[in-house]
Amino acid sequence: MAGEKKFDALVRSVKPMDKRAGRKSSSGFTLVELMITLVLMAILLGIGVPGFRSFILDQRLRATSTDIRLALSTTRSEAVKRNRDVELKPSAGGWSEGWTIPSPVVDDPPLLNHVQSGNLTITNDLSEVVFTASGRVLAAADFEIDVGYSKVGCLSLQLDGRAVYAEGACP
């Protein structure tokens, strides 16, 4: 009797046989789960890509303005150090392609040669920026930087030689 009770308890604890007992269970995703995942990823990318594009354009704008500001600062410090006028000139294709600081000493290599890369536009009315020995410029200048998609910045060079950056088009 004790054996029968144990047997009955054992039988009750065993789950009924699965109808698919002869088949192997497969692991993975169903087509519906895969489609839902793809739709969610597409939505997230649709939201994130425009913000990422704006972030990249902002960084290009800041980097270009920093490059110009460093070139202006280098030109100014060289003028003060050498106690003579030093120029910052655009490349042959204009400011958008780069700039150079020619050496004030004849037959010396340029003090700085910068090649601008990327698809952007830099406009400036001056053909060159000249710093005097006192660190001042002969004429104030505005560098308008346009990286596209309505992202524009203005780097204004004041007569005292300081450069100030502001977002938006130059006045």
Short mmCIF file of N, CA and C in Angstrom, two decimals:
data_model
loop_
_atom_site.label_atom_id
_atom_site.label_comp_id
_atom_site.label_asym_id
_atom_site.label_seq_id
_atom_site.Cartn_x
_atom_site.Cartn_y
_atom_site.Cartn_z
N MET A 1 0.79 -1.19 0.00
CA MET A 1 0.00 0.00 0.00
C MET A 1 0.84 1.27 0.00
N ALA A 2 1.88 1.24 0.77
CA ALA A 2 2.73 2.42 0.83
C ALA A 2 3.36 2.66 -0.53
N GLY A 3 3.67 1.56 -1.21
CA GLY A 3 4.26 1.70 -2.53
C GLY A 3 3.28 2.28 -3.53
N GLU A 4 1.99 1.88 -3.39
CA GLU A 4 0.98 2.40 -4.30
C GLU A 4 0.76 3.89 -4.09
N LYS A 5 0.81 4.35 -2.85
CA LYS A 5 0.62 5.78 -2.57
C LYS A 5 1.77 6.58 -3.17
N LYS A 6 2.96 6.05 -3.06
CA LYS A 6 4.10 6.75 -3.64
C LYS A 6 3.98 6.79 -5.16
N PHE A 7 3.51 5.69 -5.73
CA PHE A 7 3.34 5.64 -7.17
C PHE A 7 2.27 6.62 -7.62
N ASP A 8 1.14 6.69 -6.91
CA ASP A 8 0.07 7.62 -7.25
C ASP A 8 0.55 9.08 -7.14
N ALA A 9 1.30 9.38 -6.12
CA ALA A 9 1.83 10.74 -5.94
C ALA A 9 2.80 11.09 -7.07
N LEU A 10 3.58 10.10 -7.47
CA LEU A 10 4.52 10.31 -8.57
C LEU A 10 3.78 10.56 -9.87
N VAL A 11 2.72 9.83 -10.11
CA VAL A 11 1.94 9.99 -11.34
C VAL A 11 1.28 11.36 -11.35
N ARG A 12 0.76 11.82 -10.24
CA ARG A 12 0.11 13.14 -10.18
C ARG A 12 1.12 14.28 -10.39
N SER A 13 2.35 14.08 -9.97
CA SER A 13 3.36 15.14 -10.12
C SER A 13 3.89 15.26 -11.54
N VAL A 14 3.75 14.22 -12.32
CA VAL A 14 4.23 14.25 -13.70
C VAL A 14 3.22 15.04 -14.54
N LYS A 15 3.73 15.97 -15.32
CA LYS A 15 2.87 16.79 -16.17
C LYS A 15 2.38 15.95 -17.34
N PRO A 16 1.21 16.32 -17.87
CA PRO A 16 0.72 15.59 -19.03
C PRO A 16 1.68 15.75 -20.21
N MET A 17 1.69 14.79 -21.06
CA MET A 17 2.60 14.78 -22.20
C MET A 17 2.24 15.88 -23.19
N ASP A 18 3.28 16.57 -23.67
CA ASP A 18 3.08 17.64 -24.63
C ASP A 18 2.65 17.06 -25.97
N LYS A 19 1.73 17.75 -26.65
CA LYS A 19 1.25 17.27 -27.94
C LYS A 19 2.36 17.27 -28.99
N ARG A 20 3.36 18.15 -28.78
CA ARG A 20 4.47 18.24 -29.74
C ARG A 20 5.66 17.43 -29.27
N ALA A 21 5.44 16.41 -28.52
CA ALA A 21 6.53 15.66 -27.90
C ALA A 21 7.49 15.10 -28.93
N GLY A 22 7.01 14.76 -30.11
CA GLY A 22 7.88 14.17 -31.12
C GLY A 22 8.75 15.21 -31.81
N ARG A 23 8.42 16.51 -31.71
CA ARG A 23 9.17 17.57 -32.40
C ARG A 23 10.22 18.16 -31.48
N LYS A 24 11.30 18.63 -32.12
CA LYS A 24 12.33 19.35 -31.36
C LYS A 24 11.87 20.79 -31.21
N SER A 25 12.10 21.37 -30.05
CA SER A 25 11.77 22.79 -29.88
C SER A 25 12.90 23.61 -30.50
N SER A 26 12.52 24.68 -31.20
CA SER A 26 13.52 25.53 -31.83
C SER A 26 13.57 26.85 -31.09
N SER A 27 14.77 27.40 -31.00
CA SER A 27 14.91 28.70 -30.36
C SER A 27 15.21 29.73 -31.44
N GLY A 28 14.79 30.96 -31.22
CA GLY A 28 15.01 32.01 -32.19
C GLY A 28 13.86 32.99 -32.17
N PHE A 29 13.82 33.83 -33.20
CA PHE A 29 12.79 34.85 -33.29
C PHE A 29 11.76 34.43 -34.32
N THR A 30 10.53 34.81 -34.05
CA THR A 30 9.49 34.59 -35.05
C THR A 30 9.54 35.76 -36.02
N LEU A 31 8.89 35.64 -37.12
CA LEU A 31 8.86 36.70 -38.13
C LEU A 31 8.21 37.96 -37.56
N VAL A 32 7.19 37.80 -36.77
CA VAL A 32 6.49 38.94 -36.18
C VAL A 32 7.42 39.69 -35.22
N GLU A 33 8.15 38.96 -34.39
CA GLU A 33 9.09 39.60 -33.47
C GLU A 33 10.18 40.35 -34.22
N LEU A 34 10.67 39.77 -35.29
CA LEU A 34 11.69 40.41 -36.10
C LEU A 34 11.16 41.69 -36.73
N MET A 35 9.95 41.67 -37.26
CA MET A 35 9.36 42.85 -37.90
C MET A 35 9.13 43.96 -36.87
N ILE A 36 8.68 43.61 -35.68
CA ILE A 36 8.46 44.62 -34.64
C ILE A 36 9.79 45.26 -34.26
N THR A 37 10.84 44.47 -34.14
CA THR A 37 12.16 45.00 -33.81
C THR A 37 12.65 45.95 -34.89
N LEU A 38 12.47 45.57 -36.15
CA LEU A 38 12.91 46.43 -37.25
C LEU A 38 12.14 47.74 -37.29
N VAL A 39 10.85 47.69 -37.02
CA VAL A 39 10.03 48.91 -37.01
C VAL A 39 10.49 49.83 -35.88
N LEU A 40 10.74 49.28 -34.70
CA LEU A 40 11.21 50.09 -33.57
C LEU A 40 12.57 50.72 -33.86
N MET A 41 13.46 49.96 -34.48
CA MET A 41 14.78 50.51 -34.84
C MET A 41 14.65 51.63 -35.86
N ALA A 42 13.76 51.47 -36.83
CA ALA A 42 13.55 52.51 -37.84
C ALA A 42 13.01 53.79 -37.20
N ILE A 43 12.12 53.65 -36.24
CA ILE A 43 11.57 54.82 -35.55
C ILE A 43 12.67 55.53 -34.76
N LEU A 44 13.47 54.78 -34.03
CA LEU A 44 14.55 55.38 -33.24
C LEU A 44 15.58 56.07 -34.14
N LEU A 45 15.92 55.47 -35.27
CA LEU A 45 16.85 56.10 -36.20
C LEU A 45 16.25 57.36 -36.80
N GLY A 46 14.96 57.32 -37.10
CA GLY A 46 14.29 58.50 -37.65
C GLY A 46 14.30 59.67 -36.69
N ILE A 47 14.24 59.37 -35.42
CA ILE A 47 14.28 60.43 -34.41
C ILE A 47 15.72 60.90 -34.19
N GLY A 48 16.68 59.99 -34.17
CA GLY A 48 18.06 60.33 -33.82
C GLY A 48 18.89 60.95 -34.91
N VAL A 49 18.67 60.59 -36.17
CA VAL A 49 19.54 61.06 -37.26
C VAL A 49 19.48 62.57 -37.44
N PRO A 50 18.31 63.22 -37.45
CA PRO A 50 18.34 64.69 -37.60
C PRO A 50 19.10 65.39 -36.47
N GLY A 51 18.95 64.91 -35.25
CA GLY A 51 19.68 65.50 -34.14
C GLY A 51 21.17 65.28 -34.27
N PHE A 52 21.56 64.13 -34.77
CA PHE A 52 22.97 63.82 -34.95
C PHE A 52 23.56 64.69 -36.05
N ARG A 53 22.80 64.93 -37.13
CA ARG A 53 23.27 65.79 -38.22
C ARG A 53 23.52 67.21 -37.70
N SER A 54 22.58 67.70 -36.90
CA SER A 54 22.73 69.04 -36.32
C SER A 54 23.97 69.10 -35.43
N PHE A 55 24.20 68.06 -34.66
CA PHE A 55 25.37 67.99 -33.78
C PHE A 55 26.66 68.05 -34.60
N ILE A 56 26.72 67.30 -35.69
CA ILE A 56 27.91 67.28 -36.54
C ILE A 56 28.15 68.65 -37.17
N LEU A 57 27.08 69.30 -37.66
CA LEU A 57 27.24 70.62 -38.27
C LEU A 57 27.69 71.66 -37.25
N ASP A 58 27.15 71.60 -36.04
CA ASP A 58 27.58 72.51 -34.99
C ASP A 58 29.07 72.33 -34.69
N GLN A 59 29.52 71.07 -34.65
CA GLN A 59 30.93 70.80 -34.37
C GLN A 59 31.82 71.30 -35.49
N ARG A 60 31.39 71.14 -36.74
CA ARG A 60 32.18 71.65 -37.87
C ARG A 60 32.29 73.17 -37.82
N LEU A 61 31.19 73.82 -37.45
CA LEU A 61 31.17 75.28 -37.35
C LEU A 61 32.13 75.75 -36.26
N ARG A 62 32.06 75.11 -35.11
CA ARG A 62 32.95 75.48 -34.00
C ARG A 62 34.42 75.20 -34.34
N ALA A 63 34.68 74.05 -34.95
CA ALA A 63 36.06 73.69 -35.29
C ALA A 63 36.64 74.67 -36.30
N THR A 64 35.87 75.06 -37.29
CA THR A 64 36.37 76.00 -38.30
C THR A 64 36.62 77.37 -37.69
N SER A 65 35.70 77.82 -36.84
CA SER A 65 35.92 79.13 -36.21
C SER A 65 37.14 79.08 -35.29
N THR A 66 37.35 77.96 -34.62
CA THR A 66 38.54 77.81 -33.78
C THR A 66 39.81 77.81 -34.62
N ASP A 67 39.79 77.16 -35.77
CA ASP A 67 40.96 77.16 -36.67
C ASP A 67 41.31 78.58 -37.11
N ILE A 68 40.29 79.35 -37.48
CA ILE A 68 40.54 80.74 -37.92
C ILE A 68 41.03 81.57 -36.74
N ARG A 69 40.41 81.40 -35.59
CA ARG A 69 40.82 82.16 -34.40
C ARG A 69 42.28 81.87 -34.04
N LEU A 70 42.68 80.59 -34.13
CA LEU A 70 44.08 80.23 -33.85
C LEU A 70 45.04 80.84 -34.86
N ALA A 71 44.62 80.88 -36.13
CA ALA A 71 45.46 81.49 -37.16
C ALA A 71 45.61 82.99 -36.89
N LEU A 72 44.51 83.63 -36.51
CA LEU A 72 44.58 85.07 -36.20
C LEU A 72 45.47 85.32 -34.98
N SER A 73 45.33 84.48 -33.97
CA SER A 73 46.14 84.62 -32.76
C SER A 73 47.62 84.41 -33.06
N THR A 74 47.92 83.42 -33.89
CA THR A 74 49.31 83.16 -34.28
C THR A 74 49.88 84.35 -35.05
N THR A 75 49.09 84.89 -35.97
CA THR A 75 49.53 86.04 -36.76
C THR A 75 49.81 87.23 -35.84
N ARG A 76 48.90 87.46 -34.91
CA ARG A 76 49.06 88.58 -33.98
C ARG A 76 50.32 88.41 -33.12
N SER A 77 50.52 87.22 -32.57
CA SER A 77 51.68 87.02 -31.71
C SER A 77 52.99 87.11 -32.50
N GLU A 78 52.99 86.66 -33.74
CA GLU A 78 54.19 86.79 -34.57
C GLU A 78 54.49 88.25 -34.88
N ALA A 79 53.44 89.05 -35.10
CA ALA A 79 53.65 90.47 -35.37
C ALA A 79 54.26 91.17 -34.16
N VAL A 80 53.75 90.85 -32.98
CA VAL A 80 54.29 91.46 -31.76
C VAL A 80 55.71 90.96 -31.49
N LYS A 81 55.92 89.66 -31.65
CA LYS A 81 57.23 89.07 -31.38
C LYS A 81 58.30 89.63 -32.33
N ARG A 82 57.96 89.78 -33.59
CA ARG A 82 58.94 90.25 -34.59
C ARG A 82 59.01 91.77 -34.69
N ASN A 83 58.04 92.43 -34.04
CA ASN A 83 57.97 93.89 -34.06
C ASN A 83 57.87 94.43 -35.49
N ARG A 84 56.99 93.79 -36.26
CA ARG A 84 56.75 94.20 -37.65
C ARG A 84 55.39 93.69 -38.10
N ASP A 85 54.91 94.19 -39.21
CA ASP A 85 53.62 93.75 -39.74
C ASP A 85 53.70 92.30 -40.21
N VAL A 86 52.67 91.53 -39.88
CA VAL A 86 52.56 90.15 -40.34
C VAL A 86 51.15 89.96 -40.90
N GLU A 87 51.05 89.22 -42.01
CA GLU A 87 49.78 89.06 -42.72
C GLU A 87 49.24 87.64 -42.59
N LEU A 88 47.93 87.56 -42.64
CA LEU A 88 47.22 86.28 -42.79
C LEU A 88 46.50 86.38 -44.12
N LYS A 89 46.85 85.48 -45.05
CA LYS A 89 46.29 85.54 -46.40
C LYS A 89 45.48 84.29 -46.70
N PRO A 90 44.44 84.44 -47.53
CA PRO A 90 43.70 83.24 -47.94
C PRO A 90 44.50 82.45 -48.96
N SER A 91 44.16 81.16 -49.11
CA SER A 91 44.77 80.34 -50.15
C SER A 91 44.37 80.87 -51.51
N ALA A 92 44.95 80.32 -52.55
CA ALA A 92 44.66 80.79 -53.91
C ALA A 92 43.18 80.68 -54.25
N GLY A 93 42.49 79.68 -53.72
CA GLY A 93 41.07 79.49 -54.00
C GLY A 93 40.15 80.25 -53.05
N GLY A 94 40.70 81.04 -52.15
CA GLY A 94 39.89 81.81 -51.21
C GLY A 94 39.95 81.24 -49.81
N TRP A 95 39.28 81.91 -48.88
CA TRP A 95 39.30 81.52 -47.48
C TRP A 95 38.71 80.13 -47.26
N SER A 96 37.78 79.72 -48.11
CA SER A 96 37.13 78.41 -47.95
C SER A 96 38.10 77.25 -48.16
N GLU A 97 39.20 77.50 -48.86
CA GLU A 97 40.17 76.44 -49.13
C GLU A 97 41.35 76.45 -48.17
N GLY A 98 41.47 77.51 -47.36
CA GLY A 98 42.54 77.55 -46.38
C GLY A 98 43.19 78.92 -46.31
N TRP A 99 44.29 79.00 -45.55
CA TRP A 99 44.98 80.26 -45.37
C TRP A 99 46.44 79.99 -45.03
N THR A 100 47.20 81.06 -45.12
CA THR A 100 48.63 80.95 -44.84
C THR A 100 49.12 82.23 -44.16
N ILE A 101 50.17 82.06 -43.37
CA ILE A 101 50.87 83.22 -42.79
C ILE A 101 52.26 83.20 -43.43
N PRO A 102 52.47 84.03 -44.45
CA PRO A 102 53.79 84.05 -45.08
C PRO A 102 54.82 84.63 -44.11
N SER A 103 56.02 84.15 -44.19
CA SER A 103 57.08 84.66 -43.32
C SER A 103 57.44 86.08 -43.75
N PRO A 104 57.59 86.98 -42.78
CA PRO A 104 57.99 88.34 -43.14
C PRO A 104 59.44 88.42 -43.62
N VAL A 105 60.19 87.36 -43.38
CA VAL A 105 61.58 87.30 -43.85
C VAL A 105 61.58 86.67 -45.24
N VAL A 106 62.21 87.31 -46.17
CA VAL A 106 62.24 86.84 -47.56
C VAL A 106 62.90 85.47 -47.64
N ASP A 107 62.35 84.60 -48.47
CA ASP A 107 62.84 83.25 -48.74
C ASP A 107 62.72 82.27 -47.57
N ASP A 108 62.03 82.65 -46.50
CA ASP A 108 61.76 81.72 -45.41
C ASP A 108 60.43 81.01 -45.69
N PRO A 109 60.26 79.80 -45.19
CA PRO A 109 58.98 79.11 -45.41
C PRO A 109 57.86 79.81 -44.64
N PRO A 110 56.62 79.57 -45.04
CA PRO A 110 55.50 80.21 -44.33
C PRO A 110 55.47 79.80 -42.86
N LEU A 111 54.97 80.68 -42.02
CA LEU A 111 54.85 80.39 -40.60
C LEU A 111 53.71 79.40 -40.34
N LEU A 112 52.69 79.45 -41.20
CA LEU A 112 51.54 78.56 -41.06
C LEU A 112 50.92 78.35 -42.43
N ASN A 113 50.60 77.12 -42.74
CA ASN A 113 49.85 76.77 -43.94
C ASN A 113 48.69 75.90 -43.52
N HIS A 114 47.48 76.37 -43.71
CA HIS A 114 46.31 75.59 -43.30
C HIS A 114 45.46 75.29 -44.53
N VAL A 115 45.18 74.01 -44.75
CA VAL A 115 44.31 73.60 -45.84
C VAL A 115 42.97 73.24 -45.22
N GLN A 116 41.93 73.92 -45.65
CA GLN A 116 40.59 73.69 -45.11
C GLN A 116 39.94 72.55 -45.86
N SER A 117 39.42 71.58 -45.12
CA SER A 117 38.74 70.46 -45.76
C SER A 117 37.25 70.52 -45.44
N GLY A 118 36.48 69.82 -46.20
CA GLY A 118 35.04 69.79 -45.97
C GLY A 118 34.32 70.74 -46.90
N ASN A 119 33.04 70.55 -46.98
CA ASN A 119 32.21 71.36 -47.86
C ASN A 119 31.60 72.50 -47.05
N LEU A 120 32.32 73.61 -47.00
CA LEU A 120 31.82 74.78 -46.30
C LEU A 120 32.29 76.03 -47.01
N THR A 121 31.69 77.16 -46.64
CA THR A 121 32.01 78.43 -47.28
C THR A 121 32.43 79.43 -46.22
N ILE A 122 33.57 80.07 -46.44
CA ILE A 122 34.05 81.13 -45.56
C ILE A 122 34.16 82.38 -46.40
N THR A 123 33.44 83.42 -46.00
CA THR A 123 33.49 84.68 -46.74
C THR A 123 34.09 85.76 -45.86
N ASN A 124 34.87 86.62 -46.52
CA ASN A 124 35.52 87.74 -45.86
C ASN A 124 35.80 88.76 -46.95
N ASP A 125 35.51 90.02 -46.67
CA ASP A 125 35.71 91.06 -47.68
C ASP A 125 37.18 91.40 -47.90
N LEU A 126 38.03 91.07 -46.93
CA LEU A 126 39.44 91.43 -47.03
C LEU A 126 40.23 90.38 -47.80
N SER A 127 41.19 90.84 -48.57
CA SER A 127 42.07 89.91 -49.28
C SER A 127 43.19 89.42 -48.37
N GLU A 128 43.40 90.13 -47.25
CA GLU A 128 44.38 89.72 -46.26
C GLU A 128 44.09 90.45 -44.95
N VAL A 129 44.54 89.86 -43.86
CA VAL A 129 44.43 90.50 -42.55
C VAL A 129 45.84 90.83 -42.10
N VAL A 130 46.08 92.10 -41.81
CA VAL A 130 47.42 92.55 -41.45
C VAL A 130 47.42 92.99 -39.99
N PHE A 131 48.29 92.36 -39.21
CA PHE A 131 48.50 92.76 -37.81
C PHE A 131 49.76 93.61 -37.75
N THR A 132 49.67 94.70 -36.99
CA THR A 132 50.82 95.59 -36.82
C THR A 132 51.67 95.11 -35.64
N ALA A 133 52.80 95.75 -35.43
CA ALA A 133 53.70 95.36 -34.35
C ALA A 133 53.07 95.54 -32.97
N SER A 134 52.04 96.37 -32.88
CA SER A 134 51.36 96.58 -31.60
C SER A 134 50.28 95.53 -31.34
N GLY A 135 50.03 94.64 -32.30
CA GLY A 135 49.02 93.60 -32.14
C GLY A 135 47.63 94.01 -32.61
N ARG A 136 47.55 95.18 -33.20
CA ARG A 136 46.26 95.65 -33.73
C ARG A 136 46.18 95.33 -35.22
N VAL A 137 44.96 95.36 -35.76
CA VAL A 137 44.78 95.11 -37.19
C VAL A 137 44.58 96.44 -37.91
N LEU A 138 44.92 96.43 -39.19
CA LEU A 138 44.72 97.64 -39.99
C LEU A 138 43.25 97.87 -40.31
N ALA A 139 42.49 96.77 -40.44
CA ALA A 139 41.05 96.89 -40.73
C ALA A 139 40.30 95.75 -40.05
N ALA A 140 39.15 96.07 -39.47
CA ALA A 140 38.32 95.04 -38.85
C ALA A 140 37.78 94.11 -39.94
N ALA A 141 37.50 92.88 -39.56
CA ALA A 141 37.05 91.89 -40.54
C ALA A 141 36.01 90.97 -39.93
N ASP A 142 35.12 90.50 -40.77
CA ASP A 142 34.12 89.51 -40.37
C ASP A 142 34.29 88.28 -41.24
N PHE A 143 34.48 87.13 -40.60
CA PHE A 143 34.57 85.85 -41.29
C PHE A 143 33.21 85.16 -41.10
N GLU A 144 32.47 85.03 -42.18
CA GLU A 144 31.19 84.32 -42.10
C GLU A 144 31.41 82.88 -42.55
N ILE A 145 31.06 81.94 -41.67
CA ILE A 145 31.29 80.51 -41.92
C ILE A 145 29.94 79.85 -42.13
N ASP A 146 29.77 79.22 -43.29
CA ASP A 146 28.51 78.55 -43.62
C ASP A 146 28.80 77.08 -43.89
N VAL A 147 28.29 76.19 -43.03
CA VAL A 147 28.52 74.76 -43.20
C VAL A 147 27.32 74.07 -43.85
N GLY A 148 26.32 74.83 -44.23
CA GLY A 148 25.14 74.27 -44.89
C GLY A 148 24.02 73.99 -43.91
N TYR A 149 22.85 73.67 -44.46
CA TYR A 149 21.67 73.35 -43.66
C TYR A 149 21.36 74.45 -42.64
N SER A 150 21.51 75.70 -43.07
CA SER A 150 21.18 76.88 -42.24
C SER A 150 22.05 77.00 -41.00
N LYS A 151 23.24 76.43 -41.01
CA LYS A 151 24.18 76.57 -39.89
C LYS A 151 25.25 77.57 -40.30
N VAL A 152 25.18 78.76 -39.71
CA VAL A 152 26.09 79.84 -40.06
C VAL A 152 26.64 80.44 -38.77
N GLY A 153 27.91 80.81 -38.80
CA GLY A 153 28.54 81.49 -37.68
C GLY A 153 29.35 82.67 -38.16
N CYS A 154 29.60 83.62 -37.27
CA CYS A 154 30.35 84.82 -37.62
C CYS A 154 31.49 85.02 -36.63
N LEU A 155 32.69 85.10 -37.16
CA LEU A 155 33.87 85.40 -36.35
C LEU A 155 34.28 86.83 -36.70
N SER A 156 34.11 87.75 -35.75
CA SER A 156 34.41 89.16 -35.99
C SER A 156 35.77 89.50 -35.39
N LEU A 157 36.63 90.03 -36.22
CA LEU A 157 37.94 90.49 -35.78
C LEU A 157 37.85 91.99 -35.55
N GLN A 158 38.08 92.42 -34.32
CA GLN A 158 37.97 93.83 -33.97
C GLN A 158 39.30 94.52 -34.18
N LEU A 159 39.27 95.85 -34.18
CA LEU A 159 40.49 96.62 -34.46
C LEU A 159 41.60 96.38 -33.44
N ASP A 160 41.23 96.04 -32.22
CA ASP A 160 42.27 95.80 -31.21
C ASP A 160 42.89 94.41 -31.34
N GLY A 161 42.43 93.60 -32.31
CA GLY A 161 43.03 92.29 -32.57
C GLY A 161 42.29 91.14 -31.93
N ARG A 162 41.22 91.40 -31.18
CA ARG A 162 40.46 90.32 -30.56
C ARG A 162 39.44 89.77 -31.56
N ALA A 163 39.23 88.46 -31.47
CA ALA A 163 38.25 87.79 -32.33
C ALA A 163 37.09 87.31 -31.46
N VAL A 164 35.85 87.61 -31.90
CA VAL A 164 34.65 87.24 -31.15
C VAL A 164 33.76 86.43 -32.07
N TYR A 165 33.32 85.27 -31.57
CA TYR A 165 32.46 84.37 -32.35
C TYR A 165 31.02 84.48 -31.90
N ALA A 166 30.11 84.43 -32.85
CA ALA A 166 28.67 84.40 -32.56
C ALA A 166 27.98 83.54 -33.62
N GLU A 167 26.96 82.81 -33.19
CA GLU A 167 26.20 82.02 -34.16
C GLU A 167 25.30 82.96 -34.95
N GLY A 168 25.08 82.61 -36.20
CA GLY A 168 24.25 83.41 -37.08
C GLY A 168 25.10 84.16 -38.08
N ALA A 169 24.44 84.78 -39.04
CA ALA A 169 25.13 85.49 -40.10
C ALA A 169 25.77 86.77 -39.56
N CYS A 170 26.82 87.21 -40.24
CA CYS A 170 27.48 88.44 -39.85
C CYS A 170 26.59 89.64 -40.19
N PRO A 171 26.66 90.69 -39.38
CA PRO A 171 25.83 91.88 -39.66
C PRO A 171 26.29 92.64 -40.89
#
